Amino acid sequence: MSAQFDLAEIKRRMQGAIQALKHELGGLRTGRASAALLEPVTVEAYGQSMPINQVATISVPESRALAVQVWDKGMVGAVDRAIRDANLGLSPTVEGQILRIRIPELNEQRRKELVKLAHKYSEESRVAVRHVRRDGMDVLKKLAKDKAIGEDEEKRHESEVQKATDAAIVEIDGVLAAKEKEIMQV
């Protein structure tokens, strides 16, 4: 089976890196409430560990608050414990089957730490995109070496891969800038 060049596949893999970055950044706490904040929380339920969204509905009733509607009355304590133990700096207030969570203001030092973390995530994403570019270029070099494509075709495809890489990096920088602005907003 000879190697094949597939620009659409390369772009898809680059988009995968960007989606992963958006997911990572979604979990970073800003001063604003977001249901994604509780995504990393796992609850000990029915003898196993499961994501919080499998035992409760998370909603955002206002910009600085979350509401967690627990489906099973017997699980309220476990969900409360899981949120407190998740190390997110959140303290739920239990009201029947609903847990209300106020999102505290972030101090300047915490904001700067979050921005650093956002930069780290985006750098990892850029590296992933560059790996995809390298894989694409390697396939092209091999095809050219095996005389499966001509030199002109190789150059044209290389420039397409580079354009896709540049576009992905620009998109990553845009996602980072938006998140940074969101974190620093008081």
Tab-separated table of C-alpha atoms in Angstrom:
chain	number	residue	atom	x	y	z
A	1	MET	CA	0.000	0.000	0.000
A	2	SER	CA	1.650	3.224	-1.106
A	3	ALA	CA	1.343	6.463	0.827
A	4	GLN	CA	-1.325	8.885	-0.335
A	5	PHE	CA	-1.577	12.618	-0.034
A	6	ASP	CA	-4.920	13.825	1.303
A	7	LEU	CA	-5.173	17.563	1.995
A	8	ALA	CA	-8.693	17.203	3.432
A	9	GLU	CA	-7.386	14.673	5.983
A	10	ILE	CA	-4.530	17.011	6.934
A	11	LYS	CA	-6.970	19.902	7.431
A	12	ARG	CA	-9.293	17.635	9.436
A	13	ARG	CA	-6.444	16.645	11.766
A	14	MET	CA	-5.467	20.311	12.205
A	15	GLN	CA	-9.087	21.163	13.058
A	16	GLY	CA	-8.975	18.331	15.598
A	17	ALA	CA	-6.065	20.066	17.343
A	18	ILE	CA	-8.023	23.341	17.374
A	19	GLN	CA	-11.158	21.622	18.756
A	20	ALA	CA	-9.056	20.031	21.502
A	21	LEU	CA	-7.690	23.480	22.373
A	22	LYS	CA	-11.210	24.968	22.530
A	23	HIS	CA	-12.244	22.120	24.831
A	24	GLU	CA	-9.211	22.679	27.107
A	25	LEU	CA	-9.814	26.428	27.240
A	26	GLY	CA	-13.516	25.860	27.939
A	27	GLY	CA	-12.544	24.205	31.199
A	28	LEU	CA	-10.504	27.221	32.328
A	29	ARG	CA	-12.418	29.243	34.858
A	30	THR	CA	-13.017	32.863	33.997
A	31	GLY	CA	-15.024	35.250	36.126
A	32	ARG	CA	-18.110	34.095	34.228
A	33	ALA	CA	-20.213	30.996	34.841
A	34	SER	CA	-20.102	28.237	32.222
A	35	ALA	CA	-21.473	24.689	32.307
A	36	ALA	CA	-18.087	23.542	30.899
A	37	LEU	CA	-16.574	24.453	34.284
A	38	LEU	CA	-17.991	21.278	35.799
A	39	GLU	CA	-17.031	18.958	32.904
A	40	PRO	CA	-13.946	17.561	34.701
A	41	VAL	CA	-16.038	16.647	37.777
A	42	THR	CA	-16.703	12.928	38.294
A	43	VAL	CA	-19.231	11.635	40.800
A	44	GLU	CA	-19.116	8.326	42.702
A	45	ALA	CA	-22.553	7.013	41.742
A	46	TYR	CA	-24.062	3.541	41.833
A	47	GLY	CA	-20.699	1.951	42.637
A	48	GLN	CA	-18.783	3.627	39.817
A	49	SER	CA	-17.217	6.927	38.848
A	50	MET	CA	-19.170	8.874	36.223
A	51	PRO	CA	-19.155	12.369	34.702
A	52	ILE	CA	-21.407	14.846	36.518
A	53	ASN	CA	-23.530	15.358	33.384
A	54	GLN	CA	-24.714	11.720	33.673
A	55	VAL	CA	-26.321	12.306	37.081
A	56	ALA	CA	-27.429	15.946	36.844
A	57	THR	CA	-28.361	18.817	34.535
A	58	ILE	CA	-26.098	21.862	34.676
A	59	SER	CA	-27.543	25.265	33.834
A	60	VAL	CA	-26.368	28.876	33.989
A	61	PRO	CA	-29.213	30.930	35.497
A	62	GLU	CA	-27.081	34.106	35.648
A	63	SER	CA	-23.597	35.239	34.638
A	64	ARG	CA	-21.948	34.472	38.004
A	65	ALA	CA	-23.887	31.373	39.055
A	66	LEU	CA	-24.439	27.732	38.119
A	67	ALA	CA	-27.344	25.490	39.034
A	68	VAL	CA	-26.920	21.724	39.171
A	69	GLN	CA	-30.221	19.823	39.109
A	70	VAL	CA	-29.505	16.325	40.487
A	71	TRP	CA	-31.881	13.718	39.039
A	72	ASP	CA	-31.763	11.219	41.922
A	73	LYS	CA	-32.458	12.656	45.408
A	74	GLY	CA	-30.064	10.108	46.945
A	75	MET	CA	-27.168	11.426	44.819
A	76	VAL	CA	-27.260	15.074	46.042
A	77	GLY	CA	-24.588	14.484	48.730
A	78	ALA	CA	-22.278	12.648	46.317
A	79	VAL	CA	-22.562	15.414	43.693
A	80	ASP	CA	-21.950	18.108	46.335
A	81	ARG	CA	-18.829	16.237	47.558
A	82	ALA	CA	-17.567	15.677	44.001
A	83	ILE	CA	-17.789	19.409	43.184
A	84	ARG	CA	-16.032	20.395	46.420
A	85	ASP	CA	-13.301	17.743	45.930
A	86	ALA	CA	-12.681	18.671	42.261
A	87	ASN	CA	-10.317	21.441	43.360
A	88	LEU	CA	-12.126	24.116	41.323
A	89	GLY	CA	-12.528	26.495	44.256
A	90	LEU	CA	-16.324	26.129	44.139
A	91	SER	CA	-18.671	25.675	47.124
A	92	PRO	CA	-22.210	24.587	46.260
A	93	THR	CA	-25.256	25.487	48.386
A	94	VAL	CA	-27.771	22.632	48.550
A	95	GLU	CA	-31.453	23.500	48.060
A	96	GLY	CA	-33.356	20.205	47.835
A	97	GLN	CA	-32.216	18.499	44.619
A	98	ILE	CA	-30.608	21.673	43.251
A	99	LEU	CA	-27.083	22.768	44.049
A	100	ARG	CA	-26.462	26.486	43.559
A	101	ILE	CA	-22.887	27.552	42.908
A	102	ARG	CA	-21.741	31.175	43.022
A	103	ILE	CA	-18.706	31.841	40.840
A	104	PRO	CA	-16.249	33.962	42.866
A	105	GLU	CA	-14.354	36.881	41.322
A	106	LEU	CA	-10.844	36.023	40.171
A	107	ASN	CA	-7.951	37.944	41.690
A	108	GLU	CA	-5.201	39.413	39.511
A	109	GLN	CA	-2.669	36.664	40.341
A	110	ARG	CA	-5.156	33.880	39.500
A	111	ARG	CA	-6.030	35.615	36.209
A	112	LYS	CA	-2.347	35.704	35.241
A	113	GLU	CA	-1.951	32.000	36.107
A	114	LEU	CA	-4.959	31.173	33.911
A	115	VAL	CA	-3.547	33.218	31.015
A	116	LYS	CA	-0.234	31.305	31.351
A	117	LEU	CA	-2.144	28.031	31.280
A	118	ALA	CA	-4.101	29.173	28.205
A	119	HIS	CA	-0.790	30.009	26.475
A	120	LYS	CA	0.565	26.547	27.371
A	121	TYR	CA	-2.544	24.862	25.891
A	122	SER	CA	-2.280	26.891	22.688
A	123	GLU	CA	1.407	26.117	22.300
A	124	GLU	CA	0.576	22.392	22.606
A	125	SER	CA	-2.078	22.898	19.941
A	126	ARG	CA	0.406	24.696	17.621
A	127	VAL	CA	2.872	21.824	18.098
A	128	ALA	CA	0.140	19.306	17.186
A	129	VAL	CA	-0.636	21.298	14.010
A	130	ARG	CA	3.052	21.365	13.101
A	131	HIS	CA	3.246	17.582	13.575
A	132	VAL	CA	0.353	17.192	11.133
A	133	ARG	CA	2.189	19.488	8.680
A	134	ARG	CA	5.365	17.429	9.045
A	135	ASP	CA	3.433	14.192	8.409
A	136	GLY	CA	1.930	15.717	5.262
A	137	MET	CA	5.309	16.945	4.020
A	138	ASP	CA	6.864	13.519	4.700
A	139	VAL	CA	4.178	11.835	2.585
A	140	LEU	CA	4.857	14.316	-0.252
A	141	LYS	CA	8.634	13.753	-0.075
A	142	LYS	CA	8.108	9.983	-0.205
A	143	LEU	CA	5.713	10.261	-3.171
A	144	ALA	CA	8.204	12.492	-5.028
A	145	LYS	CA	11.093	10.135	-4.196
A	146	ASP	CA	9.074	7.154	-5.476
A	147	LYS	CA	8.256	9.198	-8.616
A	148	ALA	CA	4.506	8.899	-7.855
A	149	ILE	CA	4.154	12.674	-8.249
A	150	GLY	CA	6.202	15.240	-10.140
A	151	GLU	CA	8.292	18.001	-8.612
A	152	ASP	CA	5.761	20.706	-9.565
A	153	GLU	CA	2.919	18.766	-7.969
A	154	GLU	CA	5.020	18.213	-4.832
A	155	LYS	CA	5.741	21.970	-4.543
A	156	ARG	CA	2.054	22.848	-5.123
A	157	HIS	CA	0.901	20.396	-2.431
A	158	GLU	CA	3.617	21.598	-0.040
A	159	SER	CA	2.346	25.153	-0.407
A	160	GLU	CA	-1.253	23.940	0.207
A	161	VAL	CA	-0.117	22.168	3.397
A	162	GLN	CA	1.751	25.309	4.494
A	163	LYS	CA	-1.348	27.467	3.811
A	164	ALA	CA	-3.505	25.084	5.884
A	165	THR	CA	-0.905	25.194	8.680
A	166	ASP	CA	-0.765	29.008	8.640
A	167	ALA	CA	-4.569	29.215	8.731
A	168	ALA	CA	-4.725	26.782	11.671
A	169	ILE	CA	-2.079	28.756	13.610
A	170	VAL	CA	-3.973	32.020	12.968
A	171	GLU	CA	-7.163	30.354	14.239
A	172	ILE	CA	-5.354	29.083	17.372
A	173	ASP	CA	-4.003	32.598	18.038
A	174	GLY	CA	-7.526	33.999	17.642
A	175	VAL	CA	-9.009	31.464	20.063
A	176	LEU	CA	-6.237	32.243	22.562
A	177	ALA	CA	-6.693	36.022	22.247
A	178	ALA	CA	-10.449	35.712	22.859
A	179	LYS	CA	-9.911	33.504	25.923
A	180	GLU	CA	-7.218	35.825	27.280
A	181	LYS	CA	-9.563	38.817	26.921
A	182	GLU	CA	-12.323	36.847	28.674
A	183	ILE	CA	-10.010	35.892	31.567
A	184	MET	CA	-8.632	39.421	32.078
A	185	GLN	CA	-12.060	41.067	31.907
A	186	VAL	CA	-13.014	42.300	35.371
